mmCIF file of C-alpha atoms in Angstrom:
data_model
loop_
_atom_site.group_PDB
_atom_site.id
_atom_site.type_symbol
_atom_site.label_atom_id
_atom_site.label_comp_id
_atom_site.label_asym_id
_atom_site.label_seq_id
_atom_site.Cartn_x
_atom_site.Cartn_y
_atom_site.Cartn_z
ATOM 1 C CA MET D 1 26.507 2.793 10.092
ATOM 2 C CA SER D 2 28.659 3.401 7.060
ATOM 3 C CA ASN D 3 30.884 5.448 9.302
ATOM 4 C CA GLN D 4 31.345 2.443 11.550
ATOM 5 C CA ALA D 5 32.161 0.187 8.612
ATOM 6 C CA THR D 6 34.839 2.626 7.447
ATOM 7 C CA LEU D 7 36.249 2.681 10.931
ATOM 8 C CA SER D 8 36.460 -1.102 11.185
ATOM 9 C CA LEU D 9 37.942 -1.274 7.688
ATOM 10 C CA ARG D 10 40.557 1.234 8.670
ATOM 11 C CA LYS D 11 41.365 -0.769 11.774
ATOM 12 C CA ASP D 12 41.716 -3.989 9.742
ATOM 13 C CA TRP D 13 44.040 -2.546 7.133
ATOM 14 C CA ASP D 14 45.953 -0.099 9.289
ATOM 15 C CA GLY D 15 48.662 -2.554 10.231
ATOM 16 C CA GLY D 16 49.414 -4.293 13.467
ATOM 17 C CA VAL D 17 46.784 -6.978 12.781
ATOM 18 C CA SER D 18 46.172 -9.450 9.965
ATOM 19 C CA PRO D 19 43.364 -8.084 7.777
ATOM 20 C CA PHE D 20 42.425 -11.636 6.822
ATOM 21 C CA GLY D 21 42.356 -12.803 10.425
ATOM 22 C CA VAL D 22 44.755 -15.673 9.732
ATOM 23 C CA SER D 23 48.387 -16.289 10.478
ATOM 24 C CA TYR D 24 51.072 -15.542 7.920
ATOM 25 C CA GLY D 25 51.830 -19.208 7.267
ATOM 26 C CA LYS D 26 48.252 -20.240 6.682
ATOM 27 C CA MET D 27 47.594 -17.342 4.328
ATOM 28 C CA PHE D 28 50.565 -18.244 2.162
ATOM 29 C CA MET D 29 49.580 -21.911 2.197
ATOM 30 C CA TRP D 30 46.272 -20.753 0.698
ATOM 31 C CA PHE D 31 48.006 -18.597 -1.904
ATOM 32 C CA PHE D 32 50.283 -21.473 -2.856
ATOM 33 C CA LEU D 33 47.250 -23.732 -3.222
ATOM 34 C CA VAL D 34 45.522 -21.179 -5.486
ATOM 35 C CA SER D 35 48.560 -21.096 -7.780
ATOM 36 C CA ASP D 36 48.747 -24.893 -7.770
ATOM 37 C CA ALA D 37 45.035 -25.050 -8.537
ATOM 38 C CA LEU D 38 45.634 -22.766 -11.524
ATOM 39 C CA THR D 39 48.253 -25.218 -12.828
ATOM 40 C CA PHE D 40 45.908 -28.172 -12.532
ATOM 41 C CA SER D 41 43.026 -26.214 -14.026
ATOM 42 C CA SER D 42 45.028 -25.231 -17.075
ATOM 43 C CA LEU D 43 46.056 -28.856 -17.595
ATOM 44 C CA LEU D 44 42.416 -29.927 -17.339
ATOM 45 C CA CYS D 45 41.325 -27.114 -19.672
ATOM 46 C CA ALA D 46 43.898 -28.277 -22.238
ATOM 47 C CA TYR D 47 42.453 -31.761 -21.824
ATOM 48 C CA GLY D 48 38.943 -30.361 -22.397
ATOM 49 C CA PHE D 49 40.143 -28.639 -25.567
ATOM 50 C CA MET D 50 41.554 -31.866 -27.021
ATOM 51 C CA ARG D 51 38.571 -33.853 -25.868
ATOM 52 C CA HIS D 52 36.208 -31.561 -27.768
ATOM 53 C CA LYS D 53 38.454 -31.319 -30.805
ATOM 54 C CA PHE D 54 38.535 -35.118 -31.190
ATOM 55 C CA ALA D 55 35.040 -35.643 -29.823
ATOM 56 C CA GLY D 56 34.079 -38.765 -31.789
ATOM 57 C CA ASP D 57 37.452 -40.517 -31.653
ATOM 58 C CA TRP D 58 38.174 -40.323 -27.936
ATOM 59 C CA ALA D 59 38.374 -43.541 -25.891
ATOM 60 C CA VAL D 60 35.389 -44.492 -23.725
ATOM 61 C CA PRO D 61 36.648 -44.699 -20.117
ATOM 62 C CA ASN D 62 34.155 -47.477 -19.320
ATOM 63 C CA ASP D 63 36.007 -49.715 -21.792
ATOM 64 C CA VAL D 64 39.508 -48.789 -20.660
ATOM 65 C CA PHE D 65 39.482 -48.954 -16.861
ATOM 66 C CA THR D 66 37.764 -52.260 -16.198
ATOM 67 C CA HIS D 67 40.142 -54.119 -13.887
ATOM 68 C CA PHE D 68 39.678 -54.953 -10.259
ATOM 69 C CA PRO D 69 42.297 -56.771 -8.156
ATOM 70 C CA PHE D 70 41.673 -60.516 -7.643
ATOM 71 C CA LEU D 71 38.573 -60.398 -9.849
ATOM 72 C CA HIS D 72 38.256 -61.504 -13.462
ATOM 73 C CA GLY D 73 36.110 -59.929 -16.102
ATOM 74 C CA ASP D 74 34.974 -56.366 -16.622
ATOM 75 C CA HIS D 75 34.185 -54.122 -13.679
ATOM 76 C CA PRO D 76 33.996 -50.645 -15.182
ATOM 77 C CA LEU D 77 34.909 -47.821 -12.808
ATOM 78 C CA ALA D 78 34.882 -50.091 -9.737
ATOM 79 C CA TYR D 79 38.546 -49.629 -8.900
ATOM 80 C CA VAL D 80 38.575 -45.845 -9.436
ATOM 81 C CA GLY D 81 35.504 -45.740 -7.236
ATOM 82 C CA PHE D 82 37.500 -47.482 -4.540
ATOM 83 C CA MET D 83 40.375 -45.011 -5.002
ATOM 84 C CA THR D 84 38.008 -42.063 -4.688
ATOM 85 C CA PHE D 85 36.481 -43.531 -1.557
ATOM 86 C CA ASP D 86 39.961 -44.052 -0.111
ATOM 87 C CA LEU D 87 40.965 -40.441 -0.771
ATOM 88 C CA ILE D 88 37.734 -39.007 0.673
ATOM 89 C CA MET D 89 38.163 -41.256 3.704
ATOM 90 C CA SER D 90 41.755 -40.086 4.247
ATOM 91 C CA SER D 91 40.537 -36.501 3.826
ATOM 92 C CA VAL D 92 38.080 -37.088 6.668
ATOM 93 C CA THR D 93 40.761 -38.580 8.924
ATOM 94 C CA MET D 94 42.960 -35.558 8.137
ATOM 95 C CA VAL D 95 40.225 -33.096 9.098
ATOM 96 C CA LEU D 96 39.660 -35.108 12.282
ATOM 97 C CA ALA D 97 43.387 -34.754 13.040
ATOM 98 C CA VAL D 98 43.046 -30.989 12.572
ATOM 99 C CA GLU D 99 40.029 -30.970 14.887
ATOM 100 C CA ALA D 100 41.920 -32.985 17.506
ATOM 101 C CA GLY D 101 44.716 -30.442 17.175
ATOM 102 C CA HIS D 102 42.233 -27.688 18.016
ATOM 103 C CA ARG D 103 41.562 -29.557 21.275
ATOM 104 C CA LEU D 104 45.353 -29.929 21.850
ATOM 105 C CA ASN D 105 44.897 -33.694 22.037
ATOM 106 C CA LYS D 106 48.295 -35.083 21.018
ATOM 107 C CA ARG D 107 47.336 -38.768 21.076
ATOM 108 C CA GLN D 108 44.326 -38.317 18.778
ATOM 109 C CA VAL D 109 46.246 -36.070 16.357
ATOM 110 C CA ALA D 110 48.899 -38.761 15.994
ATOM 111 C CA MET D 111 46.275 -41.491 15.550
ATOM 112 C CA TRP D 112 44.287 -39.685 12.822
ATOM 113 C CA LEU D 113 47.489 -38.588 11.060
ATOM 114 C CA PHE D 114 48.619 -42.201 11.016
ATOM 115 C CA PHE D 115 45.344 -43.281 9.371
ATOM 116 C CA THR D 116 45.729 -40.472 6.834
ATOM 117 C CA ILE D 117 49.214 -41.689 5.911
ATOM 118 C CA ILE D 118 47.901 -45.247 5.473
ATOM 119 C CA GLY D 119 45.134 -43.932 3.180
ATOM 120 C CA GLY D 120 47.700 -41.960 1.188
ATOM 121 C CA PHE D 121 49.887 -45.015 0.673
ATOM 122 C CA ILE D 122 46.882 -47.072 -0.422
ATOM 123 C CA PHE D 123 46.061 -44.393 -2.975
ATOM 124 C CA VAL D 124 49.611 -44.158 -4.371
ATOM 125 C CA GLY D 125 49.768 -47.959 -4.577
ATOM 126 C CA SER D 126 46.412 -48.073 -6.346
ATOM 127 C CA GLN D 127 47.611 -45.558 -8.865
ATOM 128 C CA CYS D 128 50.712 -47.669 -9.567
ATOM 129 C CA TRP D 129 48.443 -50.653 -10.113
ATOM 130 C CA GLU D 130 46.179 -48.635 -12.380
ATOM 131 C CA TRP D 131 49.124 -47.396 -14.450
ATOM 132 C CA TYR D 132 50.523 -50.918 -14.722
ATOM 133 C CA HIS D 133 47.261 -52.224 -16.198
ATOM 134 C CA PHE D 134 46.882 -49.193 -18.443
ATOM 135 C CA ILE D 135 50.403 -49.651 -19.819
ATOM 136 C CA THR D 136 50.362 -53.438 -20.248
ATOM 137 C CA GLY D 137 46.681 -53.477 -21.178
ATOM 138 C CA GLU D 138 44.949 -56.818 -20.819
ATOM 139 C CA ALA D 139 41.447 -55.553 -21.551
ATOM 140 C CA SER D 140 39.456 -57.681 -23.996
ATOM 141 C CA ASN D 141 38.042 -54.712 -25.865
ATOM 142 C CA GLN D 142 41.190 -53.206 -27.295
ATOM 143 C CA GLN D 143 40.754 -52.563 -30.981
ATOM 144 C CA TYR D 144 43.507 -50.347 -32.342
ATOM 145 C CA ARG D 145 46.256 -52.636 -33.531
ATOM 146 C CA GLU D 146 47.300 -50.271 -36.352
ATOM 147 C CA TYR D 147 49.109 -47.015 -35.939
ATOM 148 C CA TRP D 148 51.479 -44.614 -37.646
ATOM 149 C CA MET D 149 54.962 -44.355 -36.277
ATOM 150 C CA ASN D 150 57.896 -42.453 -37.856
ATOM 151 C CA GLY D 151 55.884 -42.036 -41.041
ATOM 152 C CA LYS D 152 55.243 -45.766 -41.385
ATOM 153 C CA HIS D 153 51.916 -47.549 -41.124
ATOM 154 C CA ILE D 154 52.371 -50.412 -38.667
ATOM 155 C CA ILE D 155 49.940 -53.270 -38.152
ATOM 156 C CA ASP D 156 50.743 -55.178 -34.999
ATOM 157 C CA PRO D 157 48.122 -57.785 -34.008
ATOM 158 C CA HIS D 158 49.818 -58.334 -30.662
ATOM 159 C CA PHE D 159 49.938 -54.674 -29.632
ATOM 160 C CA GLN D 160 48.260 -53.996 -26.293
ATOM 161 C CA GLY D 161 48.187 -51.287 -23.702
ATOM 162 C CA ALA D 162 49.469 -47.752 -24.000
ATOM 163 C CA ASN D 163 52.546 -45.576 -23.994
ATOM 164 C CA LEU D 164 53.296 -41.961 -24.862
ATOM 165 C CA ILE D 165 53.379 -42.596 -28.619
ATOM 166 C CA VAL D 166 50.598 -45.112 -29.265
ATOM 167 C CA ASN D 167 47.792 -46.775 -27.360
ATOM 168 C CA ALA D 168 45.351 -49.537 -28.111
ATOM 169 C CA TYR D 169 42.289 -47.726 -26.786
ATOM 170 C CA THR D 170 42.052 -45.044 -29.462
ATOM 171 C CA GLN D 171 44.072 -43.867 -32.431
ATOM 172 C CA LEU D 172 44.966 -40.638 -30.643
ATOM 173 C CA PRO D 173 48.255 -40.606 -28.723
ATOM 174 C CA THR D 174 46.931 -37.524 -26.872
ATOM 175 C CA PHE D 175 44.647 -39.762 -24.815
ATOM 176 C CA GLY D 176 47.596 -41.598 -23.260
ATOM 177 C CA ASP D 177 49.675 -38.432 -22.991
ATOM 178 C CA PHE D 178 47.061 -36.547 -21.014
ATOM 179 C CA PHE D 179 46.350 -39.542 -18.814
ATOM 180 C CA PHE D 180 50.015 -39.997 -17.901
ATOM 181 C CA CYS D 181 50.638 -36.269 -17.489
ATOM 182 C CA ILE D 182 47.683 -35.346 -15.299
ATOM 183 C CA THR D 183 47.314 -38.485 -13.169
ATOM 184 C CA GLY D 184 51.112 -38.558 -12.829
ATOM 185 C CA PHE D 185 51.223 -34.947 -11.696
ATOM 186 C CA HIS D 186 48.428 -35.626 -9.242
ATOM 187 C CA GLY D 187 50.083 -38.814 -8.004
ATOM 188 C CA PHE D 188 53.264 -36.842 -7.394
ATOM 189 C CA HIS D 189 51.234 -34.408 -5.281
ATOM 190 C CA VAL D 190 49.739 -37.282 -3.288
ATOM 191 C CA PHE D 191 53.186 -38.723 -2.729
ATOM 192 C CA SER D 192 54.613 -35.417 -1.484
ATOM 193 C CA GLY D 193 51.494 -35.006 0.690
ATOM 194 C CA VAL D 194 52.225 -38.379 2.302
ATOM 195 C CA ILE D 195 55.827 -37.290 2.933
ATOM 196 C CA ILE D 196 54.612 -34.034 4.517
ATOM 197 C CA ASN D 197 52.169 -35.983 6.696
ATOM 198 C CA ILE D 198 54.934 -38.346 7.838
ATOM 199 C CA ILE D 199 57.073 -35.343 8.826
ATOM 200 C CA MET D 200 54.076 -33.905 10.705
ATOM 201 C CA LEU D 201 53.544 -37.219 12.516
ATOM 202 C CA ILE D 202 57.193 -37.317 13.599
ATOM 203 C CA MET D 203 56.956 -33.708 14.810
ATOM 204 C CA VAL D 204 53.772 -34.442 16.766
ATOM 205 C CA LEU D 205 55.259 -37.548 18.373
ATOM 206 C CA ASN D 206 58.382 -35.589 19.328
ATOM 207 C CA GLY D 207 56.198 -33.014 21.052
ATOM 208 C CA VAL D 208 57.206 -30.080 18.832
ATOM 209 C CA MET D 209 53.612 -28.840 18.533
ATOM 210 C CA GLU D 210 53.016 -29.308 22.249
ATOM 211 C CA LYS D 211 55.936 -26.998 22.971
ATOM 212 C CA ARG D 212 54.499 -24.384 20.583
ATOM 213 C CA GLY D 213 51.136 -24.546 22.285
ATOM 214 C CA HIS D 214 49.140 -24.941 19.069
ATOM 215 C CA TYR D 215 48.721 -27.459 16.245
ATOM 216 C CA GLU D 216 48.469 -25.041 13.339
ATOM 217 C CA MET D 217 51.128 -26.914 11.381
ATOM 218 C CA ILE D 218 48.679 -29.848 11.127
ATOM 219 C CA GLU D 219 46.116 -27.433 9.730
ATOM 220 C CA LYS D 220 48.511 -26.272 7.004
ATOM 221 C CA ALA D 221 49.488 -29.827 6.067
ATOM 222 C CA GLY D 222 45.767 -30.610 6.114
ATOM 223 C CA LEU D 223 45.072 -27.798 3.644
ATOM 224 C CA TYR D 224 47.544 -29.375 1.222
ATOM 225 C CA TRP D 225 46.065 -32.825 1.717
ATOM 226 C CA HIS D 226 42.502 -31.609 1.126
ATOM 227 C CA PHE D 227 43.702 -29.813 -1.977
ATOM 228 C CA VAL D 228 45.028 -33.127 -3.315
ATOM 229 C CA ASP D 229 41.602 -34.643 -2.670
ATOM 230 C CA LEU D 230 39.954 -31.666 -4.399
ATOM 231 C CA VAL D 231 42.075 -32.158 -7.520
ATOM 232 C CA TRP D 232 41.261 -35.858 -7.563
ATOM 233 C CA VAL D 233 37.536 -35.074 -7.505
ATOM 234 C CA PHE D 234 37.990 -33.178 -10.778
ATOM 235 C CA VAL D 235 40.415 -35.675 -12.339
ATOM 236 C CA PHE D 236 37.993 -38.471 -11.450
ATOM 237 C CA THR D 237 35.125 -36.667 -13.190
ATOM 238 C CA PHE D 238 36.943 -35.607 -16.332
ATOM 239 C CA PHE D 239 39.033 -38.726 -16.923
ATOM 240 C CA TYR D 240 36.920 -41.593 -15.682
ATOM 241 C CA LEU D 241 33.297 -40.493 -15.772
ATOM 242 C CA LEU D 242 32.881 -38.248 -18.806
ATOM 243 C CA MET S 1 63.100 -15.566 20.382
ATOM 244 C CA ASP S 2 60.324 -15.335 17.821
ATOM 245 C CA PHE S 3 60.122 -12.531 15.291
ATOM 246 C CA PHE S 4 56.437 -11.941 15.947
ATOM 247 C CA GLU S 5 56.814 -11.847 19.700
ATOM 248 C CA GLU S 6 58.444 -8.465 19.335
ATOM 249 C CA TYR S 7 55.073 -7.058 18.314
ATOM 250 C CA LYS S 8 53.287 -6.684 21.588
ATOM 251 C CA GLY S 9 49.567 -6.923 21.057
ATOM 252 C CA TYR S 10 49.778 -8.687 17.706
ATOM 253 C CA PRO S 11 46.918 -11.207 17.858
ATOM 254 C CA ASN S 12 47.960 -14.841 18.123
ATOM 255 C CA TYR S 13 46.082 -16.203 15.097
ATOM 256 C CA GLU S 14 47.679 -19.626 15.470
ATOM 257 C CA LYS S 15 45.659 -20.212 18.611
ATOM 258 C CA ALA S 16 42.413 -18.657 17.333
ATOM 259 C CA ALA S 17 40.788 -21.977 16.387
ATOM 260 C CA ILE S 18 41.447 -23.778 19.682
ATOM 261 C CA HIS S 19 38.184 -24.996 21.219
ATOM 262 C CA ASP S 20 36.947 -27.219 24.034
ATOM 263 C CA GLU S 21 35.600 -30.772 24.091
ATOM 264 C CA ALA S 22 31.910 -29.799 23.795
ATOM 265 C CA HIS S 23 32.445 -27.670 20.701
ATOM 266 C CA GLY S 24 34.650 -30.386 19.241
ATOM 267 C CA LYS S 25 31.736 -32.804 19.380
ATOM 268 C CA VAL S 26 29.585 -30.410 17.297
ATOM 269 C CA VAL S 27 32.367 -29.949 14.751
ATOM 270 C CA ARG S 28 32.970 -33.698 14.436
ATOM 271 C CA LYS S 29 29.272 -34.335 13.860
ATOM 272 C CA LYS S 30 29.285 -31.828 10.999
ATOM 273 C CA LEU S 31 32.414 -33.375 9.463
ATOM 274 C CA TRP S 32 30.946 -36.900 9.450
ATOM 275 C CA MET S 33 27.732 -35.521 7.971
ATOM 276 C CA VAL S 34 29.748 -34.006 5.098
ATOM 277 C CA PHE S 35 31.549 -37.328 4.650
ATOM 278 C CA TRP S 36 28.253 -39.186 4.188
ATOM 279 C CA ILE S 37 27.020 -36.576 1.692
ATOM 280 C CA MET S 38 30.223 -36.898 -0.344
ATOM 281 C CA LEU S 39 30.044 -40.693 -0.247
ATOM 282 C CA VAL S 40 26.451 -40.678 -1.526
ATOM 283 C CA ILE S 41 27.378 -38.252 -4.333
ATOM 284 C CA THR S 42 30.369 -40.402 -5.372
ATOM 285 C CA ILE S 43 28.287 -43.595 -5.418
ATOM 286 C CA ALA S 44 25.602 -41.807 -7.448
ATOM 287 C CA GLU S 45 28.284 -40.663 -9.916
ATOM 288 C CA LEU S 46 29.624 -44.208 -10.280
ATOM 289 C CA ILE S 47 26.144 -45.653 -10.860
ATOM 290 C CA ILE S 48 25.301 -42.969 -13.421
ATOM 291 C CA GLY S 49 28.690 -43.423 -15.095
ATOM 292 C CA SER S 50 28.622 -47.195 -15.438
ATOM 293 C CA GLN S 51 24.898 -48.001 -15.796
ATOM 294 C CA PHE S 52 22.976 -45.152 -17.387
ATOM 295 C CA HIS S 53 23.251 -44.224 -21.034
ATOM 296 C CA PHE S 54 21.460 -40.967 -21.429
ATOM 297 C CA SER S 55 22.383 -38.193 -23.800
ATOM 298 C CA GLU S 56 25.972 -37.007 -23.726
ATOM 299 C CA ILE S 57 25.253 -33.365 -22.931
ATOM 300 C CA ASN S 58 22.982 -34.147 -19.950
ATOM 301 C CA LYS S 59 25.617 -36.535 -18.601
ATOM 302 C CA GLU S 60 28.252 -33.820 -18.834
ATOM 303 C CA TYR S 61 26.163 -31.261 -16.984
ATOM 304 C CA THR S 62 25.121 -33.760 -14.275
ATOM 305 C CA PHE S 63 28.703 -34.794 -13.571
ATOM 306 C CA ILE S 64 30.079 -31.268 -13.563
ATOM 307 C CA PHE S 65 27.307 -30.129 -11.209
ATOM 308 C CA LEU S 66 27.924 -33.031 -8.779
ATOM 309 C CA THR S 67 31.682 -32.381 -8.938
ATOM 310 C CA LEU S 68 31.203 -28.714 -8.091
ATOM 311 C CA VAL S 69 29.007 -29.689 -5.129
ATOM 312 C CA LYS S 70 31.764 -31.993 -3.864
ATOM 313 C CA ALA S 71 34.411 -29.321 -4.444
ATOM 314 C CA PHE S 72 32.327 -26.834 -2.468
ATOM 315 C CA PHE S 73 32.093 -29.201 0.508
ATOM 316 C CA ILE S 74 35.830 -29.895 0.466
ATOM 317 C CA VAL S 75 36.822 -26.239 0.281
ATOM 318 C CA TRP S 76 34.147 -24.830 2.575
ATOM 319 C CA ILE S 77 33.997 -27.478 5.327
ATOM 320 C CA PHE S 78 37.148 -29.602 5.174
ATOM 321 C CA MET S 79 39.518 -26.732 4.389
ATOM 322 C CA HIS S 80 37.577 -24.434 6.766
ATOM 323 C CA LEU S 81 37.315 -21.620 4.219
ATOM 324 C CA GLY S 82 33.722 -21.105 5.380
ATOM 325 C CA ASP S 83 35.054 -20.154 8.834
ATOM 326 C CA GLU S 84 37.448 -17.521 7.516
ATOM 327 C CA ARG S 85 36.757 -13.809 7.243
ATOM 328 C CA ARG S 86 34.979 -12.461 4.200
ATOM 329 C CA ALA S 87 38.114 -10.694 2.943
ATOM 330 C CA MET S 88 40.008 -13.992 3.033
ATOM 331 C CA LYS S 89 37.226 -15.894 1.242
ATOM 332 C CA TYR S 90 37.135 -13.375 -1.603
ATOM 333 C CA ALA S 91 40.924 -13.179 -1.861
ATOM 334 C CA ILE S 92 41.035 -16.952 -2.446
ATOM 335 C CA ILE S 93 37.886 -17.613 -4.460
ATOM 336 C CA ALA S 94 37.398 -14.524 -6.660
ATOM 337 C CA PRO S 95 40.637 -14.430 -8.712
ATOM 338 C CA TYR S 96 40.639 -18.167 -9.217
ATOM 339 C CA THR S 97 36.993 -18.396 -10.310
ATOM 340 C CA LEU S 98 37.210 -15.412 -12.641
ATOM 341 C CA PHE S 99 40.281 -16.733 -14.405
ATOM 342 C CA ILE S 100 39.296 -20.391 -14.633
ATOM 343 C CA PHE S 101 35.729 -19.905 -15.832
ATOM 344 C CA TYR S 102 37.135 -17.711 -18.592
ATOM 345 C CA LEU S 103 39.863 -20.218 -19.448
ATOM 346 C CA ALA S 104 37.436 -23.161 -19.475
ATOM 347 C CA PHE S 105 35.032 -21.204 -21.681
ATOM 348 C CA MET S 106 37.835 -20.336 -24.124
ATOM 349 C CA ALA S 107 39.258 -23.867 -24.219
ATOM 350 C CA ILE S 108 35.894 -25.570 -24.790
ATOM 351 C CA THR S 109 34.683 -23.054 -27.393
ATOM 352 C CA GLU S 110 37.963 -23.243 -29.263
ATOM 353 C CA GLY S 111 37.960 -27.059 -29.056
ATOM 354 C CA VAL S 112 34.468 -27.311 -30.546
ATOM 355 C CA TYR S 113 35.451 -24.865 -33.302
ATOM 356 C CA SER S 114 38.634 -26.851 -34.046
ATOM 357 C CA LYS S 115 36.498 -29.941 -34.531
ATOM 358 C CA VAL S 116 34.311 -28.110 -37.052
ATOM 359 C CA ILE S 117 37.387 -26.978 -38.995
ATOM 360 C CA ARG S 118 38.956 -30.444 -38.828
ATOM 361 C CA ASP S 119 35.810 -32.210 -40.032
ATOM 362 C CA ALA S 120 35.487 -29.732 -42.895
ATOM 363 C CA LEU S 121 39.102 -30.315 -43.949
ATOM 364 C CA VAL S 122 38.733 -34.097 -43.745
ATOM 365 C CA SER S 123 35.588 -34.115 -45.869
ATOM 366 C CA MET S 124 37.264 -31.778 -48.391
ATOM 367 C CA VAL S 125 40.198 -34.170 -48.761
ATOM 368 C CA LEU S 126 37.893 -37.194 -49.026
ATOM 369 C CA HIS S 127 35.740 -35.618 -51.757
ATOM 370 C CA GLN S 128 38.621 -34.690 -54.028
#
């Protein structure tokens, strides 16, 4: 038996076939995603470091992200919940597009890709909205009107919201910095994912994939899109829940 | 015309996943099932996050566990890593996991230690 295993191993790694059983493009999409995941993980680890260093002074997310469109009052986490639902939903439509591609069904691929693009735009728009309310800050429970800037102690009773130097949610500028950096980096990934999906949709509608005889390009774009969803799952946990 | 077409007998991996209508139905059923699981987990997270107030450390572990479950479903089912060969699975998962668990451990340990040092310094200054 061990002899047989050696034989099959030799056959896999002898050349002439892919030892991983995937095409060149898909394998390198995976390797790119691993390196991108390392970037995001190190950002989140740096966030975890700061979070533990300033454990008592960190802002409570329930008090910061309380807005919901067209509704007054406090709705903690409701809007991020909606954003998460939207991204999971668009992830499902993407995987359905990939599945339709496996059946070589051009019409369904185009349809599901279109829904994925709509979901992506909703997410990017939601993030803009979220940033706007974080920056202008109309929450009732903001407390930090005093801060140090350029070596001076400033008391500003009208100060609201957040920027890279000060924020009204905690005395630590790091809170705002990490929020802008990580959600911004993720939002940029979502945006480029939407662009990639639009290019895929145009290619599908032009019949490029049909000519090739397979829809593997959709699968690769799908890998990127699912990766964006994967990162959001972690960002959602570490920024909004904990 | 294609570089790879020169290799006669090189397997066409691009077409390996193509399947018929009947198998597609099975796959779609599984995908929707995963969607409902993820939705339930997310709603549970939101309810725990906004309503419950139990001890900080339990909250942390609950959320991280639920997040890892969701991450597993995304990577294994949605990204089809579960359907790949074992060599491929290990090539993707092993280096990443090894490095990141180590990095997370270092960052958290060092963060907690920095807090101890910082608190000690602050109390020293205050008591002078």
